[in-house]
Each structure stands twice: as C-alpha cells, then as structure tokens.
mmCIF file of C-alpha atoms in Angstrom:
data_model
loop_
_atom_site.group_PDB
_atom_site.id
_atom_site.type_symbol
_atom_site.label_atom_id
_atom_site.label_comp_id
_atom_site.label_asym_id
_atom_site.label_seq_id
_atom_site.Cartn_x
_atom_site.Cartn_y
_atom_site.Cartn_z
ATOM 1 C CA MET A 7 14.963 6.321 9.617
ATOM 2 C CA SER A 8 17.603 8.115 10.653
ATOM 3 C CA THR A 9 19.909 7.728 7.513
ATOM 4 C CA GLN A 10 17.224 9.961 5.939
ATOM 5 C CA ASP A 11 19.007 12.698 7.379
ATOM 6 C CA HIS A 12 21.905 11.915 5.197
ATOM 7 C CA ALA A 13 19.957 11.094 1.978
ATOM 8 C CA ASP A 14 21.158 13.196 -1.246
ATOM 9 C CA VAL A 15 17.745 14.278 -1.990
ATOM 10 C CA ARG A 16 14.527 13.995 -0.032
ATOM 11 C CA VAL A 17 11.134 14.981 -1.198
ATOM 12 C CA ARG A 18 7.772 15.272 0.662
ATOM 13 C CA ALA A 19 4.605 14.628 -0.816
ATOM 14 C CA PRO A 20 1.154 15.300 0.499
ATOM 15 C CA GLY A 21 -1.937 12.729 0.550
ATOM 16 C CA LYS A 22 -5.325 13.927 -0.541
ATOM 17 C CA VAL A 23 -8.686 13.906 0.428
ATOM 18 C CA ASN A 24 -11.709 14.212 -2.360
ATOM 19 C CA LEU A 25 -13.985 16.857 -1.269
ATOM 20 C CA ALA A 26 -16.270 15.902 -4.247
ATOM 21 C CA LEU A 27 -15.789 12.979 -6.596
ATOM 22 C CA THR A 28 -18.497 12.522 -9.295
ATOM 23 C CA VAL A 29 -18.347 9.055 -11.221
ATOM 24 C CA GLY A 30 -19.638 8.955 -14.985
ATOM 25 C CA ARG A 31 -20.512 5.850 -16.689
ATOM 26 C CA ARG A 32 -17.639 3.223 -17.386
ATOM 27 C CA ARG A 33 -16.624 4.075 -21.008
ATOM 28 C CA PRO A 34 -15.372 1.718 -23.611
ATOM 29 C CA ASP A 35 -11.861 1.824 -22.254
ATOM 30 C CA GLY A 36 -12.555 0.921 -18.781
ATOM 31 C CA TYR A 37 -12.090 4.114 -17.418
ATOM 32 C CA HIS A 38 -15.038 5.901 -15.255
ATOM 33 C CA PRO A 39 -15.251 9.610 -16.690
ATOM 34 C CA LEU A 40 -14.526 11.717 -13.238
ATOM 35 C CA ALA A 41 -15.442 15.435 -11.940
ATOM 36 C CA SER A 42 -13.278 15.187 -8.396
ATOM 37 C CA VAL A 43 -12.273 18.504 -6.254
ATOM 38 C CA PHE A 44 -8.986 17.345 -4.343
ATOM 39 C CA GLN A 45 -7.664 19.040 -1.472
ATOM 40 C CA ALA A 46 -3.741 18.254 -0.412
ATOM 41 C CA LEU A 47 -3.806 17.309 3.152
ATOM 42 C CA SER A 48 -0.890 17.713 5.761
ATOM 43 C CA VAL A 49 -0.321 14.056 5.918
ATOM 44 C CA HIS A 50 2.709 12.989 3.748
ATOM 45 C CA GLU A 51 5.159 10.403 2.147
ATOM 46 C CA GLU A 52 8.678 11.319 1.899
ATOM 47 C CA VAL A 53 11.383 9.809 -0.445
ATOM 48 C CA SER A 54 14.795 10.019 0.038
ATOM 49 C CA ALA A 55 17.240 8.983 -3.039
ATOM 50 C CA TRP A 56 20.963 8.016 -2.806
ATOM 51 C CA HIS A 57 23.232 7.803 -5.636
ATOM 52 C CA ALA A 58 23.702 3.724 -6.340
ATOM 53 C CA ASP A 59 24.773 1.291 -9.139
ATOM 54 C CA ARG A 60 21.134 -0.322 -9.259
ATOM 55 C CA LEU A 61 17.603 0.433 -8.480
ATOM 56 C CA SER A 62 16.519 -0.727 -4.776
ATOM 57 C CA LEU A 63 13.940 0.544 -2.204
ATOM 58 C CA THR A 64 12.863 0.003 1.285
ATOM 59 C CA VAL A 65 9.578 1.393 3.225
ATOM 60 C CA SER A 66 8.762 2.546 6.914
ATOM 61 C CA GLY A 67 6.337 4.140 8.621
ATOM 62 C CA LEU A 68 2.724 3.683 8.449
ATOM 63 C CA HIS A 69 1.555 0.529 7.219
ATOM 64 C CA ALA A 70 4.969 -0.339 6.004
ATOM 65 C CA GLU A 71 4.636 -4.063 6.230
ATOM 66 C CA ARG A 72 1.838 -3.942 3.791
ATOM 67 C CA VAL A 73 4.052 -2.032 1.058
ATOM 68 C CA PRO A 74 5.547 -4.100 -1.730
ATOM 69 C CA THR A 75 9.577 -3.361 -2.764
ATOM 70 C CA ASP A 76 9.768 -4.323 -6.062
ATOM 71 C CA GLY A 77 8.309 -3.503 -9.577
ATOM 72 C CA THR A 78 4.905 -3.443 -8.352
ATOM 73 C CA ASN A 79 5.542 -0.546 -6.477
ATOM 74 C CA LEU A 80 4.646 2.964 -7.846
ATOM 75 C CA ALA A 81 7.681 4.743 -6.942
ATOM 76 C CA TRP A 82 9.663 1.835 -8.411
ATOM 77 C CA ARG A 83 7.918 2.536 -11.699
ATOM 78 C CA ALA A 84 8.132 6.296 -11.643
ATOM 79 C CA ALA A 85 11.615 5.879 -11.345
ATOM 80 C CA THR A 86 11.509 3.465 -14.597
ATOM 81 C CA ALA A 87 9.201 5.801 -16.198
ATOM 82 C CA LEU A 88 11.481 8.829 -15.706
ATOM 83 C CA ALA A 89 14.726 6.770 -16.693
ATOM 84 C CA ALA A 90 12.843 6.032 -19.947
ATOM 85 C CA ALA A 91 11.361 9.028 -20.735
ATOM 86 C CA THR A 92 14.765 10.715 -20.356
ATOM 87 C CA GLY A 93 17.479 8.001 -21.179
ATOM 88 C CA ALA A 94 18.575 8.202 -17.989
ATOM 89 C CA GLU A 95 19.920 5.278 -16.209
ATOM 90 C CA PRO A 96 17.675 3.804 -13.921
ATOM 91 C CA ALA A 97 19.785 3.410 -10.683
ATOM 92 C CA ALA A 98 19.494 4.997 -7.327
ATOM 93 C CA ARG A 99 18.605 3.774 -3.597
ATOM 94 C CA LEU A 100 14.972 4.928 -2.710
ATOM 95 C CA HIS A 101 13.417 5.013 0.737
ATOM 96 C CA ILE A 102 10.026 5.435 1.679
ATOM 97 C CA HIS A 103 8.486 6.962 4.946
ATOM 98 C CA LYS A 104 5.171 6.501 4.919
ATOM 99 C CA GLY A 105 2.659 9.153 6.687
ATOM 100 C CA VAL A 106 -0.644 8.391 4.433
ATOM 101 C CA PRO A 107 -2.534 5.163 4.958
ATOM 102 C CA VAL A 108 -2.289 2.175 2.315
ATOM 103 C CA ALA A 109 -5.312 1.388 0.334
ATOM 104 C CA GLY A 110 -7.172 3.922 2.476
ATOM 105 C CA GLY A 111 -8.449 6.142 -0.802
ATOM 106 C CA MET A 112 -5.832 9.197 0.329
ATOM 107 C CA ALA A 113 -3.467 8.489 -2.707
ATOM 108 C CA GLY A 114 -0.456 7.711 -0.795
ATOM 109 C CA GLY A 115 1.033 5.375 -3.592
ATOM 110 C CA SER A 116 0.735 8.407 -5.754
ATOM 111 C CA ALA A 117 2.108 10.901 -3.539
ATOM 112 C CA ASP A 118 4.969 8.240 -3.598
ATOM 113 C CA ALA A 119 5.285 8.358 -7.277
ATOM 114 C CA ALA A 120 5.116 11.951 -7.401
ATOM 115 C CA ALA A 121 7.992 12.588 -4.922
ATOM 116 C CA THR A 122 9.804 9.693 -6.634
ATOM 117 C CA LEU A 123 9.677 11.521 -9.993
ATOM 118 C CA LEU A 124 10.792 14.855 -8.228
ATOM 119 C CA ALA A 125 13.409 13.230 -6.502
ATOM 120 C CA LEU A 126 14.966 11.262 -9.287
ATOM 121 C CA ASP A 127 14.624 14.284 -11.458
ATOM 122 C CA THR A 128 16.900 16.369 -9.041
ATOM 123 C CA LEU A 129 19.112 13.409 -8.551
ATOM 124 C CA TRP A 130 19.940 12.618 -11.845
ATOM 125 C CA GLY A 131 19.777 16.252 -13.097
ATOM 126 C CA THR A 132 17.293 15.756 -15.687
ATOM 127 C CA GLY A 133 15.926 18.803 -15.417
ATOM 128 C CA LEU A 134 12.335 18.608 -16.471
ATOM 129 C CA SER A 135 9.439 20.716 -15.569
ATOM 130 C CA ARG A 136 6.481 19.853 -13.328
ATOM 131 C CA GLU A 137 4.405 19.810 -16.283
ATOM 132 C CA ALA A 138 6.541 17.113 -18.211
ATOM 133 C CA LEU A 139 6.883 15.246 -14.914
ATOM 134 C CA ALA A 140 3.144 15.354 -14.399
ATOM 135 C CA GLU A 141 2.743 13.898 -17.547
ATOM 136 C CA ILE A 142 4.649 11.083 -16.693
ATOM 137 C CA GLY A 143 3.271 11.033 -13.566
ATOM 138 C CA ALA A 144 -0.469 10.482 -15.434
ATOM 139 C CA THR A 145 0.683 7.408 -17.046
ATOM 140 C CA LEU A 146 1.694 6.076 -13.686
ATOM 141 C CA GLY A 147 -2.072 6.811 -12.136
ATOM 142 C CA SER A 148 -4.532 9.431 -12.088
ATOM 143 C CA ASP A 149 -3.716 11.057 -8.534
ATOM 144 C CA VAL A 150 -0.022 11.450 -9.430
ATOM 145 C CA PRO A 151 -0.251 14.826 -11.398
ATOM 146 C CA PHE A 152 -2.191 16.323 -8.251
ATOM 147 C CA ALA A 153 0.276 14.861 -5.651
ATOM 148 C CA LEU A 154 2.831 17.254 -7.656
ATOM 149 C CA LEU A 155 0.629 20.099 -7.916
ATOM 150 C CA GLY A 156 -0.916 19.890 -4.112
ATOM 151 C CA GLN A 157 -2.867 22.801 -2.838
ATOM 152 C CA THR A 158 -6.696 22.340 -3.942
ATOM 153 C CA ALA A 159 -7.734 21.995 -7.591
ATOM 154 C CA VAL A 160 -10.418 20.385 -9.712
ATOM 155 C CA GLY A 161 -9.807 17.228 -11.795
ATOM 156 C CA ARG A 162 -11.360 15.958 -14.869
ATOM 157 C CA GLY A 163 -11.156 13.144 -17.562
ATOM 158 C CA ARG A 164 -9.624 10.442 -15.256
ATOM 159 C CA GLY A 165 -8.916 12.977 -12.471
ATOM 160 C CA ASP A 166 -5.427 13.714 -14.484
ATOM 161 C CA LEU A 167 -6.369 17.286 -16.132
ATOM 162 C CA LEU A 168 -6.109 19.273 -13.173
ATOM 163 C CA THR A 169 -7.236 23.131 -12.767
ATOM 164 C CA PRO A 170 -6.038 24.704 -9.913
ATOM 165 C CA ALA A 171 -9.186 26.027 -7.378
ATOM 166 C CA LEU A 172 -9.606 29.546 -6.121
ATOM 167 C CA SER A 173 -9.571 28.482 -1.984
ATOM 168 C CA ARG A 174 -9.425 30.781 0.697
ATOM 169 C CA GLY A 175 -8.828 29.667 4.661
ATOM 170 C CA GLU A 176 -7.598 26.583 6.301
ATOM 171 C CA TYR A 177 -9.756 23.266 6.820
ATOM 172 C CA HIS A 178 -9.281 20.947 9.696
ATOM 173 C CA TRP A 179 -10.032 17.094 9.506
ATOM 174 C CA ALA A 180 -10.204 13.797 11.596
ATOM 175 C CA LEU A 181 -9.411 11.321 9.813
ATOM 176 C CA GLY A 182 -10.754 7.436 10.363
ATOM 177 C CA LEU A 183 -8.414 4.742 9.361
ATOM 178 C CA ARG A 184 -9.036 1.014 8.956
ATOM 179 C CA ASP A 185 -6.126 -1.746 9.091
ATOM 180 C CA ARG A 186 -8.101 -3.479 6.211
ATOM 181 C CA GLY A 187 -7.819 -1.388 3.036
ATOM 182 C CA LEU A 188 -10.239 -1.111 0.200
ATOM 183 C CA SER A 189 -9.010 -2.290 -3.625
ATOM 184 C CA THR A 190 -9.891 0.789 -6.183
ATOM 185 C CA PRO A 191 -10.489 -1.515 -8.725
ATOM 186 C CA GLU A 192 -13.471 -3.538 -6.521
ATOM 187 C CA VAL A 193 -15.052 -0.511 -5.573
ATOM 188 C CA TYR A 194 -15.832 0.751 -8.809
ATOM 189 C CA ALA A 195 -16.895 -2.608 -10.167
ATOM 190 C CA MET A 196 -19.361 -2.414 -7.365
ATOM 191 C CA PHE A 197 -19.984 1.068 -8.304
ATOM 192 C CA ASP A 198 -20.940 -0.028 -11.836
ATOM 193 C CA GLU A 199 -23.119 -3.028 -10.202
ATOM 194 C CA ILE A 200 -25.463 -0.676 -7.719
ATOM 195 C CA VAL A 201 -25.406 2.599 -9.155
ATOM 196 C CA GLY A 202 -24.348 2.665 -12.893
ATOM 197 C CA GLY A 203 -23.152 6.112 -13.119
ATOM 198 C CA ALA A 204 -25.045 9.276 -14.514
ATOM 199 C CA GLY A 205 -24.898 9.916 -18.501
ATOM 200 C CA GLY A 206 -22.515 12.475 -19.802
ATOM 201 C CA GLU A 207 -19.385 13.971 -18.432
ATOM 202 C CA PRO A 208 -19.503 14.830 -14.670
ATOM 203 C CA GLU A 209 -18.985 18.428 -13.086
ATOM 204 C CA ALA A 210 -17.870 19.932 -9.804
ATOM 205 C CA ASP A 211 -20.217 20.998 -7.610
ATOM 206 C CA ARG A 212 -20.955 24.865 -8.028
ATOM 207 C CA ALA A 213 -22.190 25.503 -4.325
ATOM 208 C CA LEU A 214 -18.391 23.637 -3.259
ATOM 209 C CA MET A 215 -16.644 25.520 -5.456
ATOM 210 C CA GLN A 216 -18.477 28.671 -4.101
ATOM 211 C CA ALA A 217 -17.701 27.845 -0.284
ATOM 212 C CA LEU A 218 -14.129 27.317 -1.197
ATOM 213 C CA ARG A 219 -13.700 30.849 -2.996
ATOM 214 C CA THR A 220 -15.477 32.170 0.250
ATOM 215 C CA GLY A 221 -13.474 29.886 2.945
ATOM 216 C CA ASP A 222 -16.679 28.909 4.311
ATOM 217 C CA ALA A 223 -16.035 25.684 6.106
ATOM 218 C CA GLU A 224 -19.542 24.795 6.964
ATOM 219 C CA ALA A 225 -20.882 25.445 3.468
ATOM 220 C CA VAL A 226 -18.019 23.019 2.297
ATOM 221 C CA GLY A 227 -19.150 20.491 5.014
ATOM 222 C CA ARG A 228 -22.582 20.393 3.245
ATOM 223 C CA ALA A 229 -21.240 20.103 -0.084
ATOM 224 C CA LEU A 230 -18.987 17.014 0.362
ATOM 225 C CA VAL A 231 -19.971 14.160 -1.933
ATOM 226 C CA ASN A 232 -18.704 10.924 -3.160
ATOM 227 C CA ASP A 233 -20.560 8.956 -5.723
ATOM 228 C CA LEU A 234 -18.279 5.937 -4.546
ATOM 229 C CA GLN A 235 -19.362 6.115 -0.987
ATOM 230 C CA ASP A 236 -22.081 3.814 -1.413
ATOM 231 C CA ALA A 237 -20.170 1.060 -3.221
ATOM 232 C CA ALA A 238 -17.465 1.552 -0.746
ATOM 233 C CA LEU A 239 -20.134 0.992 2.224
ATOM 234 C CA GLU A 240 -21.546 -2.029 0.486
ATOM 235 C CA LEU A 241 -17.865 -3.690 0.774
ATOM 236 C CA ALA A 242 -17.261 -2.444 4.193
ATOM 237 C CA PRO A 243 -20.522 -1.674 5.803
ATOM 238 C CA GLU A 244 -18.877 -0.892 9.008
ATOM 239 C CA LEU A 245 -17.976 2.301 7.590
ATOM 240 C CA ALA A 246 -21.515 3.656 8.108
ATOM 241 C CA GLU A 247 -20.902 3.499 11.895
ATOM 242 C CA THR A 248 -17.654 5.517 11.732
ATOM 243 C CA LEU A 249 -19.481 8.101 9.565
ATOM 244 C CA ALA A 250 -22.300 8.387 11.997
ATOM 245 C CA VAL A 251 -19.954 8.742 15.340
ATOM 246 C CA ALA A 252 -17.870 11.710 13.298
ATOM 247 C CA GLN A 253 -21.046 13.673 12.431
ATOM 248 C CA ASP A 254 -22.766 12.806 15.773
ATOM 249 C CA ALA A 255 -19.248 14.528 17.147
ATOM 250 C CA GLY A 256 -19.925 17.774 15.777
ATOM 251 C CA ALA A 257 -18.397 17.334 12.204
ATOM 252 C CA LEU A 258 -19.264 20.017 9.518
ATOM 253 C CA GLY A 259 -19.742 17.171 7.073
ATOM 254 C CA VAL A 260 -18.079 13.904 6.973
ATOM 255 C CA ILE A 261 -17.167 11.766 3.620
ATOM 256 C CA VAL A 262 -15.576 8.525 3.014
ATOM 257 C CA SER A 263 -12.211 9.309 0.952
ATOM 258 C CA GLY A 264 -11.815 8.348 -2.527
ATOM 259 C CA SER A 265 -12.578 4.749 -2.609
ATOM 260 C CA GLY A 266 -12.443 4.399 1.164
ATOM 261 C CA PRO A 267 -12.137 2.711 3.416
ATOM 262 C CA THR A 268 -10.658 6.451 5.148
ATOM 263 C CA VAL A 269 -13.058 8.310 6.481
ATOM 264 C CA ALA A 270 -12.798 12.261 6.669
ATOM 265 C CA ALA A 271 -14.623 14.477 8.997
ATOM 266 C CA LEU A 272 -14.250 18.378 8.143
ATOM 267 C CA THR A 273 -14.499 20.163 11.365
ATOM 268 C CA ARG A 274 -14.270 23.896 12.815
ATOM 269 C CA SER A 275 -11.054 23.923 14.211
ATOM 270 C CA ARG A 276 -7.783 22.115 15.217
ATOM 271 C CA GLN A 277 -9.539 21.456 18.627
ATOM 272 C CA ALA A 278 -12.581 20.314 17.375
ATOM 273 C CA ALA A 279 -10.965 17.845 14.926
ATOM 274 C CA ALA A 280 -9.093 16.083 17.719
ATOM 275 C CA ALA A 281 -12.596 15.771 19.451
ATOM 276 C CA VAL A 282 -14.164 14.024 16.681
ATOM 277 C CA ALA A 283 -10.573 11.870 16.139
ATOM 278 C CA ALA A 284 -11.172 11.213 20.083
ATOM 279 C CA ALA A 285 -15.147 10.212 19.723
ATOM 280 C CA MET A 286 -14.300 7.579 17.014
ATOM 281 C CA THR A 287 -11.222 6.123 18.941
ATOM 282 C CA ALA A 288 -13.632 6.150 22.093
ATOM 283 C CA ALA A 289 -16.492 4.774 19.889
ATOM 284 C CA GLY A 290 -13.981 1.863 18.669
ATOM 285 C CA VAL A 291 -15.048 2.916 14.913
ATOM 286 C CA ALA A 292 -11.401 3.183 13.601
ATOM 287 C CA ASP A 293 -8.551 1.059 13.977
ATOM 288 C CA ALA A 294 -6.319 4.400 14.017
ATOM 289 C CA VAL A 295 -7.238 8.275 13.769
ATOM 290 C CA LEU A 296 -5.074 11.086 12.565
ATOM 291 C CA THR A 297 -5.587 14.792 12.185
ATOM 292 C CA ALA A 298 -4.711 17.123 9.347
ATOM 293 C CA VAL A 299 -4.998 20.419 8.000
ATOM 294 C CA GLY A 300 -5.536 21.354 4.221
ATOM 295 C CA PRO A 301 -4.489 22.594 1.764
ATOM 296 C CA VAL A 302 -0.862 22.407 1.646
ATOM 297 C CA PRO A 303 1.595 22.092 -0.880
ATOM 298 C CA GLY A 304 2.218 19.461 -3.510
ATOM 299 C CA ALA A 305 5.655 17.497 -3.837
ATOM 300 C CA ARG A 306 8.584 19.604 -3.052
ATOM 301 C CA VAL A 307 12.198 19.075 -2.152
ATOM 302 C CA LEU A 308 13.317 19.097 1.283
ATOM 303 C CA GLN A 309 16.982 18.406 1.100
ATOM 304 C CA GLY A 310 19.124 18.605 -2.243
ATOM 305 C CA SER A 311 19.041 21.038 -5.088
ATOM 306 C CA SER A 312 15.957 21.051 -7.258
ATOM 307 C CA ARG A 313 16.834 21.900 -10.847
ATOM 308 C CA SER A 314 13.137 21.586 -12.142
ATOM 309 C CA GLY A 315 12.198 25.071 -11.598
ATOM 310 C CA PRO A 316 9.341 26.366 -9.745
ATOM 311 C CA ALA A 317 6.191 24.620 -9.573
ATOM 312 C CA ARG A 318 3.858 25.314 -12.687
ATOM 313 C CA SER A 319 0.019 24.989 -13.108
ATOM 314 C CA LEU A 320 -0.706 21.606 -14.589
ATOM 315 C CA ARG A 321 -2.259 21.414 -18.065
ATOM 316 C CA GLY A 322 -6.147 21.524 -17.310
ATOM 317 C CA VAL A 323 -9.576 22.166 -18.782
ATOM 318 C CA ASP A 324 -11.929 24.835 -18.092
#
C-alpha cells in the first residue's frame, strides 16, 4: 500500500527454509526437542507502524485474505507482549505487507512478530537489545528469534536457542507454493503417529555444517533433511509430485520446508532456480512459485530511527 512510504517506522523481516530439521520424541510438556539449521531467504514480510491512540492491524500482499487482523495474529500478540514487558502503552497502527506464504512452513507469522517487535521498540523508544527482543519473541513462537537474527543459524531446544552458523556463498532456491496450508500441530501429530521420533537429543548434521562452511552447494543439497517431511506427505500426498518434478528439473536437493507444504528446491544459480520454478509451473504441481536467495539478514529497520542498537548474537548452546 502506498501509505507504507509514509509510515513512522517500517521494518523488514525474512522468511526461512529449514536446511535440516531433526525432531526428537515428544516431551511430557508437549514439545518436541529440535535440531534445526535455518537459512533466512529473500522473501520478506514488511511491518509499518504509526503512532495511534489504540492498537489496530491491516494486511496486504500474498495470501492476505487468510491472515487474521485481531488478537490471534502474531504481530498483534508481539505488540501486546512488548507493551507488557516494557510498560509502554499498547497503541499503534500496524500494517503487514506479506511476501511469505501463509501456513507454508516458512515462518511468515514469526517474521511478522519479529518485525513488529523491532518496529514498536523503535516507535515507542523502549530501547531493548536484540537479545531482549528475542527473549520476548521466544514466548510467541520458536521461529521468532531466528527472524530477528537471520543469516544461517543452528536452533536447538524448541528451535529458539540459536547459534549463528559459519556459512559461505549464496544459495539459490525455487519455491513451490500451495494455496492450501498445513497446520503445524497436525503435522507434528502425524509425525508422532507414524514416526515417533528418535530417542535422545537431536543434533545438527555434521556433513551439512561442513558443506555450509566451505560453500559447497552440491553437498548442501545432498544433506537436506526434514524429519517432518513424511508426515507432511501423509497429510498432503500431492507434494510427492512437486518434489519429483523439482528434482528432475535439475535441483541439487529438494525438501519440504518446515511443516510444509512449501517445497524448497536448492539450485546451482539464479538462472537454474528460475528453470526449476518454470518446470513446477509447467507441470501444474504448485499453485504459485517464487525464487529466492539466501542467506539474508534478519529483521532490520528500513524507515525510522532504530534505538535498539546493532544486531547481537542471540544466546545459544554449543
């Protein structure tokens, strides 16, 4: 929307792909221990914020009609959580412009929350560090801290304990989107039913981490893994054809992103990504396609003065 250009603050935050997602057995608290390697991609959410006398939210862009604009929205929840943590008045006009698929396994809602935390910290002058914002974000969802950090990182625990990963080079992706999303809780429930999870704490794949350190895209493609993929395929069996078409079109590796249903195909170059996207379109195995590059930075202020200082490494585990 054109009024975004005149926002008091505007923040951009990236969607993500899970290069690896290893899932352990469900714990008594209902959560699954995770080891995830995230990469932030050049598909973004933008949150604009204006001073106002109450909290309100509007949405435009990709799948906007499927996004709630009330207290169930993660951006709204981020606003109220930041206000509660800082004593600020929870009043602002927020607008989300979406570029990340809804319910696609790429953490668009988490990007909205991260962008909102940074935007309102700037708008309200609450002056929190990135680490403090991430701690608030972790109460909203396990992917929110990564949307603040960006680049490439290893997530453990519920995925919210982050360690920046050494990564060289650019990675080019073709993304096959589906209009019908998948519910993350349903995917995990199906995972529990058909797989059950490995014992002990999951670990990041050593071959993948080595490939990222050397910038070896072919080795990264071979090492892509998602323990939730079989569960996603059980709920949406048509994704098998999408995976096959992308692989046959020359992708270095193909994976369901997170809990799905977005299919992410790693390719050799920008041109190869466009070719794989065209193949998915021609075969009719995706409702829409995008191309993207990673890794990219986490949430950042595009308009307005940031008071939260430079990005810091978020607390993680070795």
